[in-house]
């Protein structure tokens, strides 16, 4: 595939069409491009209007309409990059095998070529099972509007394939940590820092104690991490603060650890009854644990890759969550990381490797044709 190939030009258009999750118009332009891509193919296109200010959802169906459990493929077209990134900070460009641009790696590259594979299989009528291709607008914020759809279609599916980017050297993903999100609010008592210091109850001070407790829940041996990445509190340098707030990011490897740490976080208590500590939140994405059926699905994909001419390797458990966590938690054999190879997700050095497109598109094609 060369720089001038017409199909790669389509991918350039995708990357130039900026689509941060919060930009409904931009995300919907991406959905328009997918609808256009499916024109003239025997694909049923259902477009569900987004809610909560988010973009639309596409449900694409093809293959034998037998009613048997099908194959669910999932791609998200929202990115983390604000509008203007492609003009200023991460211009679309090709350097050798690297194609740079916002969202190329996570995950427009993989979404695009897997949709091409889906379209080809639909046209040739070679699908092994009914295929549902779900194209979503909200993955980067935890899939608040599409999670019920993913779980609903997932329950009626035999396999789930996710086109998130590949890991170092084209590795795919068969396990991911679960992700929890929490908000902690500490309330104290305000007072003048000079004249009434003794009367104040400093919410920032109490929050500092709580943060030590939260960070202390990290246990690398069990793969548990807790992170306080932001803190806000106080109103003035000479006022004892009444309020302090901080979010907590939690990652776990097992459902049991998710439940245990969630209980510990929700049970945080002030060290002094003059303070009120309120914790909200919970697990957002359950852990994606590698099961026997997922291992068999991986082995099958590995043998297909060998026929195509490359070695498919499973990456160590990924720290980031994806929509694959939802289907894996339902017990659906799930393969993730089937998208483009490259690096720099969520950074201004994001790129995809052009040479990874053709073999991985072939792998997606063969999976859709052979998953019996
Ligand atoms: Zn992604």
mmCIF file of C-alpha atoms and ligand atoms in Angstrom:
data_model
loop_
_atom_site.group_PDB
_atom_site.id
_atom_site.type_symbol
_atom_site.label_atom_id
_atom_site.label_comp_id
_atom_site.label_asym_id
_atom_site.label_seq_id
_atom_site.Cartn_x
_atom_site.Cartn_y
_atom_site.Cartn_z
ATOM 1 C CA UNK A 1 0.000 0.000 0.000
ATOM 2 C CA UNK A 2 1.588 3.273 -1.029
ATOM 3 C CA UNK A 3 1.185 6.874 0.015
ATOM 4 C CA UNK A 4 -0.954 7.582 -3.039
ATOM 5 C CA UNK A 5 -3.245 4.584 -2.824
ATOM 6 C CA UNK A 6 -6.844 5.788 -2.892
ATOM 7 C CA UNK A 7 -7.813 3.745 0.146
ATOM 8 C CA UNK A 8 -5.126 5.315 2.316
ATOM 9 C CA UNK A 9 -6.451 8.707 1.189
ATOM 10 C CA UNK A 10 -9.741 7.738 2.836
ATOM 11 C CA UNK A 11 -7.888 7.077 6.082
ATOM 12 C CA UNK A 12 -6.254 10.527 5.807
ATOM 13 C CA UNK A 13 -9.730 12.051 5.570
ATOM 14 C CA UNK A 14 -10.730 10.137 8.703
ATOM 15 C CA UNK A 15 -7.776 11.511 10.657
ATOM 16 C CA UNK A 16 -8.392 15.084 9.420
ATOM 17 C CA UNK A 17 -11.993 14.755 10.634
ATOM 18 C CA UNK A 18 -11.296 15.524 14.278
ATOM 19 C CA UNK A 19 -13.659 13.816 16.696
ATOM 20 C CA UNK A 20 -13.012 14.311 20.403
ATOM 21 C CA UNK A 21 -15.728 12.592 22.443
ATOM 22 C CA UNK A 22 -17.292 15.882 23.540
ATOM 23 C CA UNK A 23 -17.584 17.209 19.960
ATOM 24 C CA UNK A 24 -20.854 15.709 18.821
ATOM 25 C CA UNK A 25 -20.662 17.286 15.349
ATOM 26 C CA UNK A 26 -17.165 15.951 14.725
ATOM 27 C CA UNK A 27 -18.040 12.447 15.913
ATOM 28 C CA UNK A 28 -21.154 12.482 13.731
ATOM 29 C CA UNK A 29 -19.065 13.469 10.687
ATOM 30 C CA UNK A 30 -17.055 10.297 11.373
ATOM 31 C CA UNK A 31 -20.285 8.305 11.481
ATOM 32 C CA UNK A 32 -21.260 9.872 8.116
ATOM 33 C CA UNK A 33 -17.958 8.647 6.673
ATOM 34 C CA UNK A 34 -18.678 5.088 7.854
ATOM 35 C CA UNK A 35 -22.187 5.188 6.376
ATOM 36 C CA UNK A 36 -20.632 6.321 3.080
ATOM 37 C CA UNK A 37 -18.050 3.536 3.313
ATOM 38 C CA UNK A 38 -20.840 0.936 3.589
ATOM 39 C CA UNK A 39 -22.754 2.242 0.576
ATOM 40 C CA UNK A 40 -23.186 -0.377 -2.159
ATOM 41 C CA UNK A 41 -22.389 -3.187 0.287
ATOM 42 C CA UNK A 42 -25.032 -5.656 1.531
ATOM 43 C CA UNK A 43 -24.883 -4.184 5.031
ATOM 44 C CA UNK A 44 -27.904 -3.116 7.097
ATOM 45 C CA UNK A 45 -27.102 0.249 8.661
ATOM 46 C CA UNK A 46 -28.931 1.342 11.810
ATOM 47 C CA UNK A 47 -28.070 4.801 13.137
ATOM 48 C CA UNK A 48 -29.073 5.502 16.731
ATOM 49 C CA UNK A 49 -29.005 9.164 17.771
ATOM 50 C CA UNK A 50 -26.587 9.892 20.590
ATOM 51 C CA UNK A 51 -27.866 11.147 23.919
ATOM 52 C CA UNK A 52 -26.285 13.294 26.658
ATOM 53 C CA UNK A 53 -24.608 15.495 24.043
ATOM 54 C CA UNK A 54 -22.675 12.572 22.563
ATOM 55 C CA UNK A 55 -22.469 11.463 18.938
ATOM 56 C CA UNK A 56 -24.538 8.802 17.190
ATOM 57 C CA UNK A 57 -24.033 5.037 17.337
ATOM 58 C CA UNK A 58 -23.926 2.806 14.267
ATOM 59 C CA UNK A 59 -25.066 -0.804 14.314
ATOM 60 C CA UNK A 60 -24.009 -2.503 11.074
ATOM 61 C CA UNK A 61 -25.242 -5.992 10.288
ATOM 62 C CA UNK A 62 -24.217 -8.475 7.611
ATOM 63 C CA UNK A 63 -23.767 -12.171 7.010
ATOM 64 C CA UNK A 64 -26.188 -15.079 7.233
ATOM 65 C CA UNK A 65 -29.370 -14.126 9.076
ATOM 66 C CA UNK A 66 -29.701 -17.485 10.789
ATOM 67 C CA UNK A 67 -30.486 -16.297 14.288
ATOM 68 C CA UNK A 68 -27.506 -18.177 15.744
ATOM 69 C CA UNK A 69 -25.149 -16.278 18.078
ATOM 70 C CA UNK A 70 -22.997 -14.021 15.959
ATOM 71 C CA UNK A 71 -19.674 -12.204 15.913
ATOM 72 C CA UNK A 72 -19.608 -8.771 17.536
ATOM 73 C CA UNK A 73 -16.933 -6.364 16.291
ATOM 74 C CA UNK A 74 -16.416 -3.104 18.179
ATOM 75 C CA UNK A 75 -14.723 0.134 17.146
ATOM 76 C CA UNK A 76 -14.883 3.588 18.684
ATOM 77 C CA UNK A 77 -14.435 6.724 16.596
ATOM 78 C CA UNK A 78 -14.068 9.268 19.363
ATOM 79 C CA UNK A 79 -10.555 10.396 20.307
ATOM 80 C CA UNK A 80 -8.961 12.217 23.237
ATOM 81 C CA UNK A 81 -7.498 14.994 21.063
ATOM 82 C CA UNK A 82 -9.189 18.412 21.091
ATOM 83 C CA UNK A 83 -10.176 20.065 17.817
ATOM 84 C CA UNK A 84 -7.200 21.912 16.337
ATOM 85 C CA UNK A 85 -4.653 19.223 17.224
ATOM 86 C CA UNK A 86 -4.219 18.181 13.586
ATOM 87 C CA UNK A 87 -3.499 21.797 12.594
ATOM 88 C CA UNK A 88 -1.164 22.686 15.435
ATOM 89 C CA UNK A 89 0.373 19.919 17.469
ATOM 90 C CA UNK A 90 0.071 16.639 15.579
ATOM 91 C CA UNK A 91 -0.083 17.329 11.831
ATOM 92 C CA UNK A 92 -1.093 14.482 9.559
ATOM 93 C CA UNK A 93 2.098 13.259 7.913
ATOM 94 C CA UNK A 94 3.906 10.173 6.667
ATOM 95 C CA UNK A 95 7.481 9.541 7.791
ATOM 96 C CA UNK A 96 8.742 6.283 6.343
ATOM 97 C CA UNK A 97 6.307 3.610 7.533
ATOM 98 C CA UNK A 98 4.803 5.863 10.185
ATOM 99 C CA UNK A 99 1.532 7.658 9.659
ATOM 100 C CA UNK A 100 1.166 10.417 12.268
ATOM 101 C CA UNK A 101 -2.101 12.081 13.249
ATOM 102 C CA UNK A 102 -4.605 12.432 16.093
ATOM 103 C CA UNK A 103 -6.494 9.200 16.669
ATOM 104 C CA UNK A 104 -4.702 7.254 13.913
ATOM 105 C CA UNK A 105 -3.488 4.645 16.394
ATOM 106 C CA UNK A 106 -6.339 4.851 18.936
ATOM 107 C CA UNK A 107 -8.241 3.800 16.926
ATOM 108 C CA UNK A 108 -9.162 5.192 13.531
ATOM 109 C CA UNK A 109 -6.577 3.069 11.722
ATOM 110 C CA UNK A 110 -7.901 -0.214 13.098
ATOM 111 C CA UNK A 111 -11.549 0.835 12.823
ATOM 112 C CA UNK A 112 -11.084 1.768 9.198
ATOM 113 C CA UNK A 113 -9.370 -1.381 7.952
ATOM 114 C CA UNK A 114 -11.576 -3.693 10.016
ATOM 115 C CA UNK A 115 -14.653 -2.007 8.503
ATOM 116 C CA UNK A 116 -13.054 -2.612 5.095
ATOM 117 C CA UNK A 117 -12.615 -6.295 6.000
ATOM 118 C CA UNK A 118 -16.242 -6.468 7.185
ATOM 119 C CA UNK A 119 -17.478 -4.873 3.954
ATOM 120 C CA UNK A 120 -15.452 -7.292 1.802
ATOM 121 C CA UNK A 121 -16.767 -10.316 3.690
ATOM 122 C CA UNK A 122 -20.341 -8.968 3.368
ATOM 123 C CA UNK A 123 -19.890 -8.466 -0.376
ATOM 124 C CA UNK A 124 -18.471 -11.909 -0.958
ATOM 125 C CA UNK A 125 -21.087 -13.539 1.262
ATOM 126 C CA UNK A 126 -18.395 -15.487 3.122
ATOM 127 C CA UNK A 127 -19.257 -14.637 6.739
ATOM 128 C CA UNK A 128 -19.146 -17.663 9.040
ATOM 129 C CA UNK A 129 -21.928 -16.297 11.265
ATOM 130 C CA UNK A 130 -24.132 -13.227 11.531
ATOM 131 C CA UNK A 131 -21.862 -10.229 12.113
ATOM 132 C CA UNK A 132 -22.764 -7.099 14.082
ATOM 133 C CA UNK A 133 -20.280 -4.247 13.791
ATOM 134 C CA UNK A 134 -20.847 -1.662 16.512
ATOM 135 C CA UNK A 135 -19.292 1.771 15.899
ATOM 136 C CA UNK A 136 -19.367 3.915 19.039
ATOM 137 C CA UNK A 137 -18.928 7.607 20.008
ATOM 138 C CA UNK A 138 -18.056 7.400 23.712
ATOM 139 C CA UNK A 139 -15.337 4.835 24.502
ATOM 140 C CA UNK A 140 -12.781 7.373 25.674
ATOM 141 C CA UNK A 141 -15.035 8.458 28.539
ATOM 142 C CA UNK A 142 -15.964 4.914 29.626
ATOM 143 C CA UNK A 143 -18.841 4.187 27.174
ATOM 144 C CA UNK A 144 -21.676 5.643 29.284
ATOM 145 C CA UNK A 145 -24.319 5.460 26.537
ATOM 146 C CA UNK A 146 -23.167 2.391 24.623
ATOM 147 C CA UNK A 147 -22.422 0.012 27.480
ATOM 148 C CA UNK A 148 -26.028 -1.303 27.606
ATOM 149 C CA UNK A 149 -25.957 -1.892 23.827
ATOM 150 C CA UNK A 150 -22.582 -3.622 24.016
ATOM 151 C CA UNK A 151 -23.838 -5.912 26.776
ATOM 152 C CA UNK A 152 -27.146 -6.571 25.033
ATOM 153 C CA UNK A 153 -25.560 -7.529 21.693
ATOM 154 C CA UNK A 154 -22.711 -9.229 23.550
ATOM 155 C CA UNK A 155 -25.089 -11.616 25.308
ATOM 156 C CA UNK A 156 -26.335 -12.770 21.903
ATOM 157 C CA UNK A 157 -22.834 -13.182 20.467
ATOM 158 C CA UNK A 158 -20.481 -16.151 20.297
ATOM 159 C CA UNK A 159 -17.333 -14.018 19.935
ATOM 160 C CA UNK A 160 -16.267 -10.411 20.421
ATOM 161 C CA UNK A 161 -13.483 -8.757 18.432
ATOM 162 C CA UNK A 162 -12.170 -5.314 19.378
ATOM 163 C CA UNK A 163 -10.164 -3.118 17.024
ATOM 164 C CA UNK A 164 -8.192 -1.233 19.669
ATOM 165 C CA UNK A 165 -4.550 -0.704 18.677
ATOM 166 C CA UNK A 166 -1.984 -3.481 18.775
ATOM 167 C CA UNK A 167 0.809 -3.443 21.362
ATOM 168 C CA UNK A 168 4.562 -3.231 20.746
ATOM 169 C CA UNK A 169 5.307 -5.239 17.643
ATOM 170 C CA UNK A 170 1.707 -6.109 16.774
ATOM 171 C CA UNK A 171 0.774 -8.003 19.937
ATOM 172 C CA UNK A 172 -2.902 -8.502 20.670
ATOM 173 C CA UNK A 173 -4.721 -8.304 23.947
ATOM 174 C CA UNK A 174 -6.410 -11.180 25.790
ATOM 175 C CA UNK A 175 -6.623 -9.662 29.278
ATOM 176 C CA UNK A 176 -7.044 -6.177 30.642
ATOM 177 C CA UNK A 177 -7.263 -4.714 34.079
ATOM 178 C CA UNK A 178 -10.606 -3.525 35.369
ATOM 179 C CA UNK A 179 -11.027 0.201 35.921
ATOM 180 C CA UNK A 180 -12.824 2.002 38.728
ATOM 181 C CA UNK A 181 -13.486 5.716 39.136
ATOM 182 C CA UNK A 182 -14.333 7.452 42.391
ATOM 183 C CA UNK A 183 -14.797 10.990 43.665
ATOM 184 C CA UNK A 184 -13.902 11.921 47.208
ATOM 185 C CA UNK A 185 -15.288 15.072 48.824
ATOM 186 C CA UNK A 186 -13.988 16.261 52.174
ATOM 187 C CA UNK A 187 -15.872 18.945 54.065
ATOM 188 C CA UNK A 188 -14.388 20.794 57.028
ATOM 189 C CA UNK A 189 -15.125 24.169 58.578
ATOM 190 C CA UNK A 190 -13.957 27.503 57.138
ATOM 191 C CA UNK A 191 -12.227 30.150 59.256
ATOM 192 C CA UNK A 192 -9.901 33.116 58.938
ATOM 193 C CA UNK A 193 -6.348 31.783 58.838
ATOM 194 C CA UNK A 194 -5.112 34.609 61.083
ATOM 195 C CA UNK A 195 -7.727 35.502 63.662
ATOM 196 C CA UNK A 196 -9.751 32.241 63.950
ATOM 197 C CA UNK A 197 -7.248 29.523 63.101
ATOM 198 C CA UNK A 198 -8.302 27.303 66.002
ATOM 199 C CA UNK A 199 -11.944 27.306 64.869
ATOM 200 C CA UNK A 200 -11.173 26.046 61.393
ATOM 201 C CA UNK A 201 -11.194 22.438 60.225
ATOM 202 C CA UNK A 202 -8.923 22.320 57.193
ATOM 203 C CA UNK A 203 -10.483 20.151 54.483
ATOM 204 C CA UNK A 204 -7.235 20.119 52.483
ATOM 205 C CA UNK A 205 -5.364 18.772 55.500
ATOM 206 C CA UNK A 206 -7.936 16.020 56.014
ATOM 207 C CA UNK A 207 -7.902 15.237 52.279
ATOM 208 C CA UNK A 208 -4.117 14.829 52.497
ATOM 209 C CA UNK A 209 -4.603 12.134 55.162
ATOM 210 C CA UNK A 210 -7.260 10.436 53.019
ATOM 211 C CA UNK A 211 -4.963 10.517 49.979
ATOM 212 C CA UNK A 212 -2.262 8.707 51.940
ATOM 213 C CA UNK A 213 -4.823 6.036 52.817
ATOM 214 C CA UNK A 214 -6.008 5.751 49.206
ATOM 215 C CA UNK A 215 -2.513 5.544 47.735
ATOM 216 C CA UNK A 216 -1.686 2.952 50.403
ATOM 217 C CA UNK A 217 -4.232 0.578 48.818
ATOM 218 C CA UNK A 218 -1.840 0.051 45.884
ATOM 219 C CA UNK A 219 -0.510 -3.525 45.863
ATOM 220 C CA UNK A 220 1.748 -4.225 42.904
ATOM 221 C CA UNK A 221 2.008 -7.935 43.748
ATOM 222 C CA UNK A 222 -1.754 -8.292 43.231
ATOM 223 C CA UNK A 223 -1.854 -5.863 40.329
ATOM 224 C CA UNK A 224 -3.894 -3.302 42.261
ATOM 225 C CA UNK A 225 -3.166 0.397 41.741
ATOM 226 C CA UNK A 226 -4.887 3.463 43.153
ATOM 227 C CA UNK A 227 -4.007 6.909 41.839
ATOM 228 C CA UNK A 228 -5.006 10.371 42.987
ATOM 229 C CA UNK A 229 -4.200 12.370 39.870
ATOM 230 C CA UNK A 230 -5.832 15.697 40.724
ATOM 231 C CA UNK A 231 -6.752 17.646 43.845
ATOM 232 C CA UNK A 232 -8.836 20.769 44.223
ATOM 233 C CA UNK A 233 -9.668 22.617 47.402
ATOM 234 C CA UNK A 234 -9.673 25.918 49.156
ATOM 235 C CA UNK A 235 -10.717 29.422 48.108
ATOM 236 C CA UNK A 236 -7.993 31.767 49.314
ATOM 237 C CA UNK A 237 -4.477 31.602 50.735
ATOM 238 C CA UNK A 238 -5.575 33.102 54.061
ATOM 239 C CA UNK A 239 -8.729 31.040 54.552
ATOM 240 C CA UNK A 240 -8.927 27.626 56.167
ATOM 241 C CA UNK A 241 -10.637 25.621 53.427
ATOM 242 C CA UNK A 242 -14.094 24.174 53.883
ATOM 243 C CA UNK A 243 -13.964 21.864 50.841
ATOM 244 C CA UNK A 244 -11.487 19.604 49.102
ATOM 245 C CA UNK A 245 -12.157 17.141 46.303
ATOM 246 C CA UNK A 246 -10.103 14.536 44.470
ATOM 247 C CA UNK A 247 -10.849 11.726 42.023
ATOM 248 C CA UNK A 248 -9.395 8.225 42.359
ATOM 249 C CA UNK A 249 -8.394 5.946 39.488
ATOM 250 C CA UNK A 250 -8.445 2.248 40.447
ATOM 251 C CA UNK A 251 -7.042 -0.675 38.390
ATOM 252 C CA UNK A 252 -7.491 -4.316 39.375
ATOM 253 C CA UNK A 253 -6.853 -7.728 37.818
ATOM 254 C CA UNK A 254 -9.726 -9.682 39.348
ATOM 255 C CA UNK A 255 -13.409 -9.141 40.061
ATOM 256 C CA UNK A 256 -12.820 -10.009 43.718
ATOM 257 C CA UNK A 257 -10.126 -7.336 44.113
ATOM 258 C CA UNK A 258 -12.422 -4.825 42.405
ATOM 259 C CA UNK A 259 -15.126 -5.512 44.956
ATOM 260 C CA UNK A 260 -12.732 -5.422 47.926
ATOM 261 C CA UNK A 261 -11.043 -2.141 47.013
ATOM 262 C CA UNK A 262 -14.377 -0.564 46.050
ATOM 263 C CA UNK A 263 -15.695 -1.381 49.523
ATOM 264 C CA UNK A 264 -12.556 0.073 51.121
ATOM 265 C CA UNK A 265 -12.824 3.305 49.123
ATOM 266 C CA UNK A 266 -16.546 3.749 49.740
ATOM 267 C CA UNK A 267 -15.855 3.115 53.427
ATOM 268 C CA UNK A 268 -13.265 5.886 53.887
ATOM 269 C CA UNK A 269 -13.870 7.592 57.215
ATOM 270 C CA UNK A 270 -12.671 10.960 58.495
ATOM 271 C CA UNK A 271 -9.984 10.731 61.160
ATOM 272 C CA UNK A 272 -11.922 13.286 63.181
ATOM 273 C CA UNK A 273 -15.720 13.690 63.511
ATOM 274 C CA UNK A 274 -15.470 17.395 62.641
ATOM 275 C CA UNK A 275 -14.947 16.391 59.020
ATOM 276 C CA UNK A 276 -17.358 14.788 56.546
ATOM 277 C CA UNK A 277 -15.918 12.446 53.929
ATOM 278 C CA UNK A 278 -18.242 11.460 51.066
ATOM 279 C CA UNK A 279 -17.164 8.943 48.423
ATOM 280 C CA UNK A 280 -19.076 8.176 45.224
ATOM 281 C CA UNK A 281 -18.255 5.975 42.247
ATOM 282 C CA UNK A 282 -17.489 2.348 41.553
ATOM 283 C CA UNK A 283 -16.034 -0.036 38.990
ATOM 284 C CA UNK A 284 -16.474 1.402 35.505
ATOM 285 C CA UNK A 285 -15.048 -1.488 33.510
ATOM 286 C CA UNK A 286 -14.843 -4.960 35.019
ATOM 287 C CA UNK A 287 -11.537 -6.846 34.647
ATOM 288 C CA UNK A 288 -11.102 -8.740 31.384
ATOM 289 C CA UNK A 289 -9.659 -12.018 32.610
ATOM 290 C CA UNK A 290 -8.219 -14.484 30.117
ATOM 291 C CA UNK A 291 -10.473 -17.551 30.076
ATOM 292 C CA UNK A 292 -10.149 -20.946 28.382
ATOM 293 C CA UNK A 293 -12.516 -19.978 25.517
ATOM 294 C CA UNK A 294 -10.580 -16.740 24.980
ATOM 295 C CA UNK A 295 -7.337 -18.755 24.889
ATOM 296 C CA UNK A 296 -8.848 -21.029 22.241
ATOM 297 C CA UNK A 297 -9.963 -17.994 20.238
ATOM 298 C CA UNK A 298 -6.442 -16.594 20.498
ATOM 299 C CA UNK A 299 -4.918 -19.902 19.313
ATOM 300 C CA UNK A 300 -7.247 -19.863 16.312
ATOM 301 C CA UNK A 301 -6.259 -16.278 15.441
ATOM 302 C CA UNK A 302 -2.595 -17.213 15.835
ATOM 303 C CA UNK A 303 -2.936 -20.042 13.315
ATOM 304 C CA UNK A 304 -4.699 -17.703 10.857
ATOM 305 C CA UNK A 305 -1.896 -15.151 11.261
ATOM 306 C CA UNK A 306 0.676 -17.870 10.567
ATOM 307 C CA UNK A 307 -1.123 -18.709 7.297
ATOM 308 C CA UNK A 308 -1.060 -15.008 6.387
ATOM 309 C CA UNK A 309 2.638 -14.857 7.251
ATOM 310 C CA UNK A 310 3.070 -13.222 10.626
ATOM 311 C CA UNK A 311 3.485 -14.302 14.205
ATOM 312 C CA UNK A 312 0.639 -13.249 16.480
ATOM 313 C CA UNK A 313 1.698 -12.797 20.098
ATOM 314 C CA UNK A 314 -0.481 -12.067 23.105
ATOM 315 C CA UNK A 315 0.650 -9.045 25.109
ATOM 316 C CA UNK A 316 1.016 -9.099 28.882
ATOM 317 C CA UNK A 317 -2.178 -7.971 30.623
ATOM 318 C CA UNK A 318 -2.953 -4.414 29.522
ATOM 319 C CA UNK A 319 -3.476 -1.721 32.150
ATOM 320 C CA UNK A 320 -6.025 0.256 30.159
ATOM 321 C CA UNK A 321 -9.670 -0.753 29.863
ATOM 322 C CA UNK A 322 -11.674 -1.060 26.655
ATOM 323 C CA UNK A 323 -15.138 -2.110 25.545
ATOM 324 C CA UNK A 324 -13.735 -5.652 25.427
ATOM 325 C CA UNK A 325 -13.879 -5.633 29.232
ATOM 326 C CA UNK A 326 -17.696 -5.598 29.038
ATOM 327 C CA UNK A 327 -18.015 -8.621 26.736
ATOM 328 C CA UNK A 328 -15.249 -10.566 28.505
ATOM 329 C CA UNK A 329 -17.022 -10.010 31.842
ATOM 330 C CA UNK A 330 -20.134 -11.620 30.317
ATOM 331 C CA UNK A 331 -18.063 -14.707 29.482
ATOM 332 C CA UNK A 332 -17.915 -14.003 25.730
ATOM 333 C CA UNK A 333 -14.550 -15.094 24.241
ATOM 334 C CA UNK A 334 -12.975 -11.728 23.421
ATOM 335 C CA UNK A 335 -9.927 -10.721 21.392
ATOM 336 C CA UNK A 336 -8.712 -7.141 21.600
ATOM 337 C CA UNK A 337 -5.849 -5.182 20.087
ATOM 338 C CA UNK A 338 -6.754 -6.313 16.559
ATOM 339 C CA UNK A 339 -6.277 -2.773 15.226
ATOM 340 C CA UNK A 340 -3.278 -0.998 13.735
ATOM 341 C CA UNK A 341 0.227 -1.374 15.141
ATOM 342 C CA UNK A 342 2.067 1.775 16.213
ATOM 343 C CA UNK A 343 2.528 3.770 19.379
ATOM 344 C CA UNK A 344 1.806 6.996 21.248
ATOM 345 C CA UNK A 345 -1.874 6.597 22.128
ATOM 346 C CA UNK A 346 -3.268 9.776 23.751
ATOM 347 C CA UNK A 347 -0.032 11.719 23.043
ATOM 348 C CA UNK A 348 1.191 14.167 20.425
ATOM 349 C CA UNK A 349 3.554 11.479 19.096
ATOM 350 C CA UNK A 350 0.716 9.184 18.022
ATOM 351 C CA UNK A 351 1.373 7.143 14.880
ATOM 352 C CA UNK A 352 0.271 3.978 13.105
ATOM 353 C CA UNK A 353 2.491 1.683 11.045
ATOM 354 C CA UNK A 354 1.261 1.603 7.445
ATOM 355 C CA UNK A 355 2.844 -1.810 6.853
ATOM 356 C CA UNK A 356 0.708 -3.333 9.617
ATOM 357 C CA UNK A 357 -2.574 -2.545 7.827
ATOM 358 C CA UNK A 358 -2.595 -5.162 5.058
ATOM 359 C CA UNK A 359 -1.749 -8.270 7.133
ATOM 360 C CA UNK A 360 -4.053 -7.275 9.990
ATOM 361 C CA UNK A 361 -6.914 -6.467 7.628
ATOM 362 C CA UNK A 362 -6.416 -9.961 6.231
ATOM 363 C CA UNK A 363 -6.500 -11.404 9.759
ATOM 364 C CA UNK A 364 -9.823 -9.667 10.505
ATOM 365 C CA UNK A 365 -11.210 -10.956 7.183
ATOM 366 C CA UNK A 366 -10.198 -14.522 7.977
ATOM 367 C CA UNK A 367 -11.600 -14.307 11.532
ATOM 368 C CA UNK A 368 -14.981 -13.170 10.185
ATOM 369 C CA UNK A 369 -14.931 -16.031 7.675
ATOM 370 C CA UNK A 370 -13.783 -18.799 9.978
ATOM 371 C CA UNK A 371 -15.174 -18.289 13.506
ATOM 372 C CA UNK A 372 -17.490 -21.296 13.613
HETATM 373 ZN ZN1 LIG B 1 -9.186 3.257 22.051
#
